[in-house]
PDB file of C-alpha atoms in Angstrom:
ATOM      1  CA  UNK A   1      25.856   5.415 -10.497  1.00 70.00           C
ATOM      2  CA  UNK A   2      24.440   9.019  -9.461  1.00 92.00           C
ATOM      3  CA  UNK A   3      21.670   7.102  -6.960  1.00 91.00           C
ATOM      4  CA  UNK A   4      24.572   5.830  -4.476  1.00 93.00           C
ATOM      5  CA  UNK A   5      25.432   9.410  -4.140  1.00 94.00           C
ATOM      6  CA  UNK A   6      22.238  10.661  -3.642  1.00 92.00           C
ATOM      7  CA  UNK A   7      21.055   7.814  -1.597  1.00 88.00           C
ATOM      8  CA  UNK A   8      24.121   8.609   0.493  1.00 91.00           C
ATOM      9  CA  UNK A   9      22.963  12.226   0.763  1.00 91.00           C
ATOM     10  CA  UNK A  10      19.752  10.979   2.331  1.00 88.00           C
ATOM     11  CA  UNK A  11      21.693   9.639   4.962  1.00 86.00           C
ATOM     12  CA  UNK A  12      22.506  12.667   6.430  1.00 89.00           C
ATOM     13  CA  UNK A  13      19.187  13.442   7.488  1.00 86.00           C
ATOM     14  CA  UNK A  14      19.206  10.980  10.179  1.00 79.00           C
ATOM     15  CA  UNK A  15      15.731  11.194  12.607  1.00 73.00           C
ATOM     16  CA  UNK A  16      14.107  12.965   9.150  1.00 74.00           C
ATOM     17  CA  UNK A  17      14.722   9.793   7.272  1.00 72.00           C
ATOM     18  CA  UNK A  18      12.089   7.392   7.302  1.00 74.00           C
ATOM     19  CA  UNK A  19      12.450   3.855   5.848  1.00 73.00           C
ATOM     20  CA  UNK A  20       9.801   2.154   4.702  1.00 67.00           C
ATOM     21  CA  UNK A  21      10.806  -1.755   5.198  1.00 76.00           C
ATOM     22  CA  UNK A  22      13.547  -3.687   5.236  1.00 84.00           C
ATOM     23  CA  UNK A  23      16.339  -4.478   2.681  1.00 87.00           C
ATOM     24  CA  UNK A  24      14.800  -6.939   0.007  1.00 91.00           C
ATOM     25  CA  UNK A  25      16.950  -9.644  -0.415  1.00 91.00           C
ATOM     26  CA  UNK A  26      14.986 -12.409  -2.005  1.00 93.00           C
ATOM     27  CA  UNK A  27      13.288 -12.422  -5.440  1.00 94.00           C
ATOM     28  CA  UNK A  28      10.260  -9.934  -4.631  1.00 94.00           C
ATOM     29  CA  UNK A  29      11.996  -7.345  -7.235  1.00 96.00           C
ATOM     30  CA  UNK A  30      12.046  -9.941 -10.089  1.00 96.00           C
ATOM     31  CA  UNK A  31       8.755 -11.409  -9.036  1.00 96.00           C
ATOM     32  CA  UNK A  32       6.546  -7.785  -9.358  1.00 96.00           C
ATOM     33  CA  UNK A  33       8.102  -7.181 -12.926  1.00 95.00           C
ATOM     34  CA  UNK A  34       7.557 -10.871 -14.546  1.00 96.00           C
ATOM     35  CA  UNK A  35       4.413 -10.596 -13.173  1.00 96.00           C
ATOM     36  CA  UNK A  36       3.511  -6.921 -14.862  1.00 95.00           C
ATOM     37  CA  UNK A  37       6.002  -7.691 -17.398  1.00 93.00           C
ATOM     38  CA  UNK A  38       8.374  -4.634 -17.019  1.00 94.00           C
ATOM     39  CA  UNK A  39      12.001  -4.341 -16.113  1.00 93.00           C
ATOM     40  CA  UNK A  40      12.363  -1.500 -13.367  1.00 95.00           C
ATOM     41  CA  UNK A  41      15.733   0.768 -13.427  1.00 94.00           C
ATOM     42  CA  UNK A  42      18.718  -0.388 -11.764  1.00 94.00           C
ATOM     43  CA  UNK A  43      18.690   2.573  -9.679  1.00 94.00           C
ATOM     44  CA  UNK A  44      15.249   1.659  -8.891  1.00 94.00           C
ATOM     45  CA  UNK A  45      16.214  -1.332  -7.606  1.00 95.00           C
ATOM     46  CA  UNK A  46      18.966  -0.103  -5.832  1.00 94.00           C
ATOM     47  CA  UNK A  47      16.894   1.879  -3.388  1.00 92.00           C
ATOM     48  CA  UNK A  48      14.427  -0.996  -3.169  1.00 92.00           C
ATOM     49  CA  UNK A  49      17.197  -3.286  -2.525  1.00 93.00           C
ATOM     50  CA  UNK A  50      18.710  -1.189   0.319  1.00 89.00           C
ATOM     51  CA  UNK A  51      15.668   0.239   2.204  1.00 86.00           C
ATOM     52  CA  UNK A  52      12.610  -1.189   0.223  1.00 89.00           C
ATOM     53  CA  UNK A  53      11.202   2.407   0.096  1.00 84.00           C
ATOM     54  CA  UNK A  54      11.739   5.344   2.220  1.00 83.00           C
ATOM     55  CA  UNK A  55       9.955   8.981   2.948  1.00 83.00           C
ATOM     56  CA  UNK A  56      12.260  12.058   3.513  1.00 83.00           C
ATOM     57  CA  UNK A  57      10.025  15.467   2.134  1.00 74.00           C
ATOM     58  CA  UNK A  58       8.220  12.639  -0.502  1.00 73.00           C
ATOM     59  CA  UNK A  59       8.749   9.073  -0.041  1.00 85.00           C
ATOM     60  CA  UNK A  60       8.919   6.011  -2.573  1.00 90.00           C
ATOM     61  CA  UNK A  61       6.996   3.230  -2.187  1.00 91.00           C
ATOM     62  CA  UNK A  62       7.532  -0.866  -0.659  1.00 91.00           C
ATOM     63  CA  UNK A  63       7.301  -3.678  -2.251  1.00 92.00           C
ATOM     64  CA  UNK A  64       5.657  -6.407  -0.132  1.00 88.00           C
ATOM     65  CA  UNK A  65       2.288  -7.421   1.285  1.00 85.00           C
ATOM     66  CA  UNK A  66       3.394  -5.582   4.041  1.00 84.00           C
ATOM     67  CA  UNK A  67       2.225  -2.468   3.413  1.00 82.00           C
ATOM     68  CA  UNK A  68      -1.005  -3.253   1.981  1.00 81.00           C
ATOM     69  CA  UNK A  69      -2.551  -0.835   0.094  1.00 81.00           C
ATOM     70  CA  UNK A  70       0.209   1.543  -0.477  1.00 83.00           C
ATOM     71  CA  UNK A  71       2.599  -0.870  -1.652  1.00 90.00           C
ATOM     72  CA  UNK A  72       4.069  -0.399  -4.994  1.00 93.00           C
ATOM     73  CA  UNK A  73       1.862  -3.604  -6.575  1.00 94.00           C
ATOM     74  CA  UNK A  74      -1.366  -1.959  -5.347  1.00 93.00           C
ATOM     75  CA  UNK A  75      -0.604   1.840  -6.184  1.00 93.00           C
ATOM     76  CA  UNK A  76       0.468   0.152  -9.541  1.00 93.00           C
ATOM     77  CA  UNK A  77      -2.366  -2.154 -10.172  1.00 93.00           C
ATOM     78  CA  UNK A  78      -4.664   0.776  -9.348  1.00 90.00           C
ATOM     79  CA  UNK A  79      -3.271   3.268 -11.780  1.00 89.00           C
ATOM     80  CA  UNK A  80      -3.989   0.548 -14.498  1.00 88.00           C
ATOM     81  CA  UNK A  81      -7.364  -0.727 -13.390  1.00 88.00           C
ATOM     82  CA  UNK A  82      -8.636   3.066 -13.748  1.00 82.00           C
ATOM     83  CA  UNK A  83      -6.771   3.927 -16.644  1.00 80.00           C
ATOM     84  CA  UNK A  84      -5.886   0.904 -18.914  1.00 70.00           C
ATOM     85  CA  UNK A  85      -6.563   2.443 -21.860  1.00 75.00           C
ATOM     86  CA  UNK A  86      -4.351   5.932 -21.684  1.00 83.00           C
ATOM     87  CA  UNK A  87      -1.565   4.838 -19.365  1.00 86.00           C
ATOM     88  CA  UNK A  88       1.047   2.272 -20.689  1.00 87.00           C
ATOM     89  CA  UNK A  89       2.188  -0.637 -18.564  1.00 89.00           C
ATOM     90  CA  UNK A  90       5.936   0.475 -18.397  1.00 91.00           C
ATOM     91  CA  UNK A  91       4.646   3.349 -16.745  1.00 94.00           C
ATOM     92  CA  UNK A  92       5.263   3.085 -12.540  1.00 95.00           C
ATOM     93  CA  UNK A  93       3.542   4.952  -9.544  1.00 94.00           C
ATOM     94  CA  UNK A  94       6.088   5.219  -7.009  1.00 94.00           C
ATOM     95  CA  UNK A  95       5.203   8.264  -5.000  1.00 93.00           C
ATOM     96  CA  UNK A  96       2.017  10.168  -4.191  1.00 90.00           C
ATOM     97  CA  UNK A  97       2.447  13.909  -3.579  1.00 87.00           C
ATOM     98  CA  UNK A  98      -0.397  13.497  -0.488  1.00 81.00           C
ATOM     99  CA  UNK A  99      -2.853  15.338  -2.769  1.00 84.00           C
ATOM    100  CA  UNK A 100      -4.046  12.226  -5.284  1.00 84.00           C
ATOM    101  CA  UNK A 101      -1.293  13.167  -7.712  1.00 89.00           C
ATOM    102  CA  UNK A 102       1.794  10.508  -8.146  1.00 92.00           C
ATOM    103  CA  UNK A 103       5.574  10.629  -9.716  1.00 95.00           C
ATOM    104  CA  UNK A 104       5.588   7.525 -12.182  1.00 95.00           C
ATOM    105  CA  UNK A 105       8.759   5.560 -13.844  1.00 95.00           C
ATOM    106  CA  UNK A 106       8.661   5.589 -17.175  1.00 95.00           C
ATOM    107  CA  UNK A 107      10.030   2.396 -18.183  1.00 93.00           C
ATOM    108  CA  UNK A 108      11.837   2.233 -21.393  1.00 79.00           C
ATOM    109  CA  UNK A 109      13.218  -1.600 -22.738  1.00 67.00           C
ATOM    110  CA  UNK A 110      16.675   0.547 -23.870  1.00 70.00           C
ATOM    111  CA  UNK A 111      17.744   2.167 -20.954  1.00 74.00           C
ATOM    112  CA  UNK A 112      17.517   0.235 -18.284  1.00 81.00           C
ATOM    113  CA  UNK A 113      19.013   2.382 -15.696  1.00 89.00           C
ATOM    114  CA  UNK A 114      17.794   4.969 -15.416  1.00 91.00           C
ATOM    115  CA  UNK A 115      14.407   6.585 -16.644  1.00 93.00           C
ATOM    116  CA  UNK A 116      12.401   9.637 -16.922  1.00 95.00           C
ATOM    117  CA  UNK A 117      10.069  10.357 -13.812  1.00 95.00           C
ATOM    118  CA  UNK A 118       6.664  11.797 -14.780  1.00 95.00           C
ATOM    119  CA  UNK A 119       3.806  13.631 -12.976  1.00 94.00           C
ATOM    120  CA  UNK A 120       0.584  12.436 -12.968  1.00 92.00           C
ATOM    121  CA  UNK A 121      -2.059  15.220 -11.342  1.00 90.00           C
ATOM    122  CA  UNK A 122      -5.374  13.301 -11.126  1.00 84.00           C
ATOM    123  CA  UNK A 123      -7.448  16.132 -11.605  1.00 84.00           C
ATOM    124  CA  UNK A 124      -6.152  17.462 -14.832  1.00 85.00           C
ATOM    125  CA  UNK A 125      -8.165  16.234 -18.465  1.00 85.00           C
ATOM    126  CA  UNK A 126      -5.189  15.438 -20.284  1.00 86.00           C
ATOM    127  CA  UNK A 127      -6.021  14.529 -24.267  1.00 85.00           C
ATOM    128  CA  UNK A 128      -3.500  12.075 -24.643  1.00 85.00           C
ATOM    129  CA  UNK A 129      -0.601  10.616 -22.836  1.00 86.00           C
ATOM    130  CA  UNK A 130       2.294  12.537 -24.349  1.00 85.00           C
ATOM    131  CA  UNK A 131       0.805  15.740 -22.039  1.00 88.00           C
ATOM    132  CA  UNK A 132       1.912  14.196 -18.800  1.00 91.00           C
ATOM    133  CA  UNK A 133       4.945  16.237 -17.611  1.00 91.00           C
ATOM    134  CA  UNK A 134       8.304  14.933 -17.216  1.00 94.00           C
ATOM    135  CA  UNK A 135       9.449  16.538 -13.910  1.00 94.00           C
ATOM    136  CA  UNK A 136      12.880  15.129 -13.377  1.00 95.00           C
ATOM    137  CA  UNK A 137      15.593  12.781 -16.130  1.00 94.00           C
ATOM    138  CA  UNK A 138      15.944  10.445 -13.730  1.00 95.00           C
ATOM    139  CA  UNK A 139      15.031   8.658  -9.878  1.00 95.00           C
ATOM    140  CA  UNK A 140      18.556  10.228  -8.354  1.00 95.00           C
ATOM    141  CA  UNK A 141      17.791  14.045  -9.657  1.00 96.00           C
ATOM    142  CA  UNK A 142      13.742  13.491  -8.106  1.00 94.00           C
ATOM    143  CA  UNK A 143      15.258  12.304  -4.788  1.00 93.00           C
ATOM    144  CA  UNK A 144      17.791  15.543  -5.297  1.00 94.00           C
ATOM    145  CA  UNK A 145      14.629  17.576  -5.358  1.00 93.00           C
ATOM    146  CA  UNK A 146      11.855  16.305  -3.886  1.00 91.00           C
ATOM    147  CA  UNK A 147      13.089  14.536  -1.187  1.00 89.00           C
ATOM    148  CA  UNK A 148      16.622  16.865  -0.132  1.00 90.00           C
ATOM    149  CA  UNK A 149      15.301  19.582  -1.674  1.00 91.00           C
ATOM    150  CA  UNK A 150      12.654  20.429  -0.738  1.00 87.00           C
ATOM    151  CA  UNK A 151      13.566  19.262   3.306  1.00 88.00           C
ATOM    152  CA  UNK A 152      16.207  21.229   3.289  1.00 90.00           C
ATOM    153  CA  UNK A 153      13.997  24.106   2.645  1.00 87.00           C
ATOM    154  CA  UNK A 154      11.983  23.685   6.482  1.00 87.00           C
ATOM    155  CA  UNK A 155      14.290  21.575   8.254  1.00 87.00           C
ATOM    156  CA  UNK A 156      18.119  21.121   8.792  1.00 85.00           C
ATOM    157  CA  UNK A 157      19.988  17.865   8.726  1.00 86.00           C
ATOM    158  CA  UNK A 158      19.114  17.191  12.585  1.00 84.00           C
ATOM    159  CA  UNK A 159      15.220  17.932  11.815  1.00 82.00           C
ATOM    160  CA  UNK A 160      14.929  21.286  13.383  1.00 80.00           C
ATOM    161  CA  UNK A 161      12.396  23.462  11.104  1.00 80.00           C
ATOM    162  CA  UNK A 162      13.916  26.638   9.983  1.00 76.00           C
ATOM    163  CA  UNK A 163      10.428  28.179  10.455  1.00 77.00           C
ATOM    164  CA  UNK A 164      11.238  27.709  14.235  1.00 64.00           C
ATOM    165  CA  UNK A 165      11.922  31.423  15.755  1.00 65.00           C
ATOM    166  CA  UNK A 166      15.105  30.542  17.955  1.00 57.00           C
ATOM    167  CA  UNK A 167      16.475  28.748  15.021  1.00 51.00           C
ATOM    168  CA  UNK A 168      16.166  32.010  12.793  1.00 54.00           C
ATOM    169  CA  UNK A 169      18.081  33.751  15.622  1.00 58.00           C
ATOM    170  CA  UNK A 170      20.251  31.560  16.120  1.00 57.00           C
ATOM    171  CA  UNK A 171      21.533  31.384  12.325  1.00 53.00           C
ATOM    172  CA  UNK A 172      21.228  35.024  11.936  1.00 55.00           C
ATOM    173  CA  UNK A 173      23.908  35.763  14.472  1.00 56.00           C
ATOM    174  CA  UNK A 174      26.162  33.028  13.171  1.00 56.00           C
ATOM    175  CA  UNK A 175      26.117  35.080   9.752  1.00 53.00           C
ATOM    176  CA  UNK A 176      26.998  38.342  11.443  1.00 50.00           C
ATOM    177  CA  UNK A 177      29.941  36.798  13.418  1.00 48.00           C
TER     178      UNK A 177
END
């Protein structure tokens, strides 16, 4: 499975990486989709299984009373309070991008692991569901972008920011060596 990899990658980042709870290793998983009846990806799962969420450049959400409001059930059952009629059930807020938008799973009963991640901006009049983009084919290629990606483009593995003057300098005389 791609996610092990990637998840692996994550790793790397060390102090950058941010977990968001501990491993869940009791039934919480299977509880949250019998209760909104959905089946979440394995590779889903995986990551909620080893970490329960994490931030590294974006972050995924917990699952757990613990983190109150911005727990996966709440950032779920407040998509489909407000929008119950346009967005389907199967469909899963699991990051916000810190400006009201959110990258969703969307759940599909024949693939079950892996999905397409969609973007949801809140401030866009869409005329139907089908206009919601599909940013990324699956959880693994978002954390690949979002999350590596898009660190990797201020910060280095150990967390210093590449915007940093002396780390400029420093890197421009390795190249020259």
């Amino acid at each position: 499975m791609k996610i092990k990899e990637t998840y692996q990658h994550t790793l790397k980042f060390g102090n950058l990486l941010s977990t968001a709870g501990e491993p869940i290793v009791d039934n919480r998983i299977e509880l949250f989709e019998k209760k909104y009846d959905i089946i979440l990806t394995e590779e889903f799962k995986y990551i909620l299984k080893l970490n329960n969420g994490f931030s590294l450049g974006g972050g995924i959400y917990g699952l757990g009373e613990e983190f109150g409001g911005g727990s996966l059930e709440k950032m779920y059952e407040l998509m489909h309070q407000h929008f119950q009629d346009f967005i389907p059930k199967r469909v899963v807020p699991f990051s916000s991008d810190g400006a009201g938008n959110c990258y969703c799973l969307y759940l599909d009963i024949k693939q079950t692991e892996t999905c397409p991640i969609l973007f949801y901006q809140q401030d866009y009049d869409y005329e139907n569901f089908n206009e919601i983009e599909v940013c990324n084919a699956s959880l693994a290629e978002w954390i690949d972008e979002v999350c590596i990606g898009w660190t990797l483009q201020d910060y280095d593995y150990d967390g210093n920011s590449k915007s940093d003057i002396f780390y400029r300098l420093k890197h421009l005389f390795k190249k020259e060596k």
